[in-house]
PDB file of C-alpha atoms in Angstrom:
ATOM      1  CA  MET K   1       0.008  -0.034  -0.033  1.00  0.00           C
ATOM      2  CA  ILE K   2       2.845   2.408   0.918  1.00  0.00           C
ATOM      3  CA  PHE K   3       4.823   1.494  -2.216  1.00  0.00           C
ATOM      4  CA  PHE K   4       1.710   2.048  -4.373  1.00  0.00           C
ATOM      5  CA  PHE K   5       1.123   5.436  -2.753  1.00  0.00           C
ATOM      6  CA  LEU K   6       4.679   6.521  -3.425  1.00  0.00           C
ATOM      7  CA  LEU K   7       4.528   5.347  -6.945  1.00  0.00           C
ATOM      8  CA  VAL K   8       1.249   7.248  -7.610  1.00  0.00           C
ATOM      9  CA  HIS K   9       2.567  10.289  -5.738  1.00  0.00           C
ATOM     10  CA  VAL K  10       5.686  10.511  -7.835  1.00  0.00           C
ATOM     11  CA  LEU K  11       3.747  10.038 -11.098  1.00  0.00           C
ATOM     12  CA  ASP K  12       1.018  12.590 -10.331  1.00  0.00           C
ATOM     13  CA  THR K  13       3.462  15.160  -9.030  1.00  0.00           C
ATOM     14  CA  SER K  14       5.533  14.770 -12.217  1.00  0.00           C
ATOM     15  CA  LEU K  15       2.503  15.905 -14.165  1.00  0.00           C
ATOM     16  CA  VAL K  16       3.051  19.465 -13.003  1.00  0.00           C
ATOM     17  CA  ARG K  17       6.122  19.658 -15.346  1.00  0.00           C
ATOM     18  CA  VAL K  18       4.074  18.280 -18.258  1.00  0.00           C
ATOM     19  CA  SER K  19       0.761  19.947 -17.806  1.00  0.00           C
ATOM     20  CA  PRO K  20      -0.411  21.948 -14.780  1.00  0.00           C
ATOM     21  CA  GLU K  21      -4.029  21.456 -15.985  1.00  0.00           C
ATOM     22  CA  ALA K  22      -3.592  17.708 -16.032  1.00  0.00           C
ATOM     23  CA  TYR K  23      -2.131  17.822 -12.588  1.00  0.00           C
ATOM     24  CA  THR K  24      -5.104  19.816 -11.277  1.00  0.00           C
ATOM     25  CA  ALA K  25      -7.563  17.409 -12.867  1.00  0.00           C
ATOM     26  CA  VAL K  26      -5.810  14.333 -11.345  1.00  0.00           C
ATOM     27  CA  ILE K  27      -5.680  15.891  -7.891  1.00  0.00           C
ATOM     28  CA  GLY K  28      -9.366  16.824  -8.258  1.00  0.00           C
ATOM     29  CA  ALA K  29     -10.118  13.239  -9.035  1.00  0.00           C
ATOM     30  CA  TYR K  30      -8.612  12.212  -5.704  1.00  0.00           C
ATOM     31  CA  LYS K  31     -11.189  14.137  -3.783  1.00  0.00           C
ATOM     32  CA  ASN K  32     -13.831  11.411  -3.248  1.00  0.00           C
ATOM     33  CA  PRO K  33     -14.942   9.182  -0.363  1.00  0.00           C
ATOM     34  CA  LEU K  34     -13.092   6.115  -1.649  1.00  0.00           C
ATOM     35  CA  MET K  35      -9.755   7.966  -1.759  1.00  0.00           C
ATOM     36  CA  ALA K  36     -10.426   9.400   1.744  1.00  0.00           C
ATOM     37  CA  LEU K  37     -10.815   5.819   3.061  1.00  0.00           C
ATOM     38  CA  GLY K  38      -7.707   4.762   1.147  1.00  0.00           C
ATOM     39  CA  GLU K  39      -5.738   7.595   2.700  1.00  0.00           C
ATOM     40  CA  THR K  40      -6.938   6.510   6.179  1.00  0.00           C
ATOM     41  CA  GLY K  41      -5.836   2.945   5.442  1.00  0.00           C
ATOM     42  CA  LEU K  42      -2.428   4.242   4.312  1.00  0.00           C
ATOM     43  CA  VAL K  43      -1.970   6.383   7.437  1.00  0.00           C
ATOM     44  CA  ALA K  44      -3.054   3.375   9.518  1.00  0.00           C
ATOM     45  CA  ALA K  45      -0.332   1.193   7.908  1.00  0.00           C
ATOM     46  CA  ILE K  46       2.365   3.845   8.331  1.00  0.00           C
ATOM     47  CA  VAL K  47       1.452   4.631  11.978  1.00  0.00           C
ATOM     48  CA  PHE K  48       1.362   0.960  12.926  1.00  0.00           C
ATOM     49  CA  HIS K  49       4.725   0.390  11.122  1.00  0.00           C
ATOM     50  CA  ALA K  50       6.318   3.296  12.987  1.00  0.00           C
ATOM     51  CA  PHE K  51       5.075   2.326  16.449  1.00  0.00           C
ATOM     52  CA  ASN K  52       5.851  -1.379  15.922  1.00  0.00           C
ATOM     53  CA  GLY K  53       9.346  -0.403  14.687  1.00  0.00           C
ATOM     54  CA  LEU K  54       9.981   1.370  17.928  1.00  0.00           C
ATOM     55  CA  ARG K  55       8.859  -1.754  19.826  1.00  0.00           C
ATOM     56  CA  ILE K  56      11.245  -3.892  17.816  1.00  0.00           C
ATOM     57  CA  ILE K  57      14.107  -1.470  18.532  1.00  0.00           C
ATOM     58  CA  ALA K  58      13.235  -1.756  22.218  1.00  0.00           C
ATOM     59  CA  VAL K  59      13.226  -5.586  22.036  1.00  0.00           C
ATOM     60  CA  ASP K  60      16.603  -5.539  20.282  1.00  0.00           C
ATOM     61  CA  PHE K  61      18.391  -2.978  22.315  1.00  0.00           C
ATOM     62  CA  TRP K  62      16.903  -3.113  25.813  1.00  0.00           C
ATOM     63  CA  LYS K  63      18.147  -5.841  28.082  1.00  0.00           C
ATOM     64  CA  LYS K  64      14.597  -6.673  29.252  1.00  0.00           C
ATOM     65  CA  GLY K  65      13.012  -6.064  25.868  1.00  0.00           C
ATOM     66  CA  ALA K  66      12.314  -9.716  25.021  1.00  0.00           C
ATOM     67  CA  LYS K  67      10.738 -10.215  28.484  1.00  0.00           C
ATOM     68  CA  TYR K  68       8.306  -7.367  27.931  1.00  0.00           C
ATOM     69  CA  GLN K  69       7.695  -7.663  24.186  1.00  0.00           C
ATOM     70  CA  ARG K  70       4.084  -8.858  24.627  1.00  0.00           C
ATOM     71  CA  GLN K  71       3.246  -5.907  26.912  1.00  0.00           C
ATOM     72  CA  MET K  72       4.904  -3.573  24.434  1.00  0.00           C
ATOM     73  CA  LEU K  73       2.775  -5.016  21.622  1.00  0.00           C
ATOM     74  CA  TRP K  74      -0.318  -4.189  23.524  1.00  0.00           C
ATOM     75  CA  ALA K  75       1.005  -0.709  24.169  1.00  0.00           C
ATOM     76  CA  VAL K  76       1.714  -0.350  20.451  1.00  0.00           C
ATOM     77  CA  LEU K  77      -1.829  -1.455  19.635  1.00  0.00           C
ATOM     78  CA  ALA K  78      -3.346   0.936  22.209  1.00  0.00           C
ATOM     79  CA  LEU K  79      -1.246   3.864  20.869  1.00  0.00           C
ATOM     80  CA  TRP K  80      -2.231   2.963  17.323  1.00  0.00           C
ATOM     81  CA  VAL K  81      -5.942   2.807  18.112  1.00  0.00           C
ATOM     82  CA  VAL K  82      -5.856   6.152  19.918  1.00  0.00           C
ATOM     83  CA  THR K  83      -3.839   7.819  17.136  1.00  0.00           C
ATOM     84  CA  MET K  84      -6.038   6.319  14.362  1.00  0.00           C
ATOM     85  CA  VAL K  85      -9.306   7.252  16.117  1.00  0.00           C
ATOM     86  CA  ALA K  86      -8.111  10.903  16.450  1.00  0.00           C
ATOM     87  CA  PHE K  87      -6.744  10.987  12.916  1.00  0.00           C
ATOM     88  CA  SER K  88      -9.768   9.298  11.323  1.00  0.00           C
ATOM     89  CA  ILE K  89     -12.211  11.666  12.954  1.00  0.00           C
ATOM     90  CA  ARG K  90     -10.329  14.683  11.784  1.00  0.00           C
ATOM     91  CA  HIS K  91      -9.348  13.455   8.323  1.00  0.00           C
ATOM     92  CA  LEU K  92     -12.667  11.910   7.385  1.00  0.00           C
ATOM     93  CA  SER K  93     -14.676  14.899   8.646  1.00  0.00           C
ATOM     94  CA  LEU K  94     -12.531  17.174   6.487  1.00  0.00           C
ATOM     95  CA  ALA K  95     -12.433  14.865   3.486  1.00  0.00           C
ATOM     96  CA  LEU K  96     -16.111  13.906   3.494  1.00  0.00           C
ATOM     97  CA  GLY K  97     -17.516  17.061   4.982  1.00  0.00           C
ATOM     98  CA  GLY K  98     -15.588  19.430   2.827  1.00  0.00           C
ATOM     99  CA  HIS K  99     -14.544  21.926   5.471  1.00  0.00           C
TER     100      HIS K  99
END
């Protein structure tokens, strides 16, 4: 999902050099409910990846990391849920509500 986003982002941004009108049209096409949900899924994947990466660093470099890895996983999931609830409310209200 992240790779696909980066690919599309590079391609649509490169349209500015070719045709600013085409770029504007493509960006306008992204403003729909399906894309808003896709963006939410993308952010969910990135946020989980980031929080879980910090957990893995702690497991690898903290002497007691392996002992507490299960508790840290639950902490990662709790942080992820809180972050995603807050983000989703804000993002979807802006994306779907228009303001």
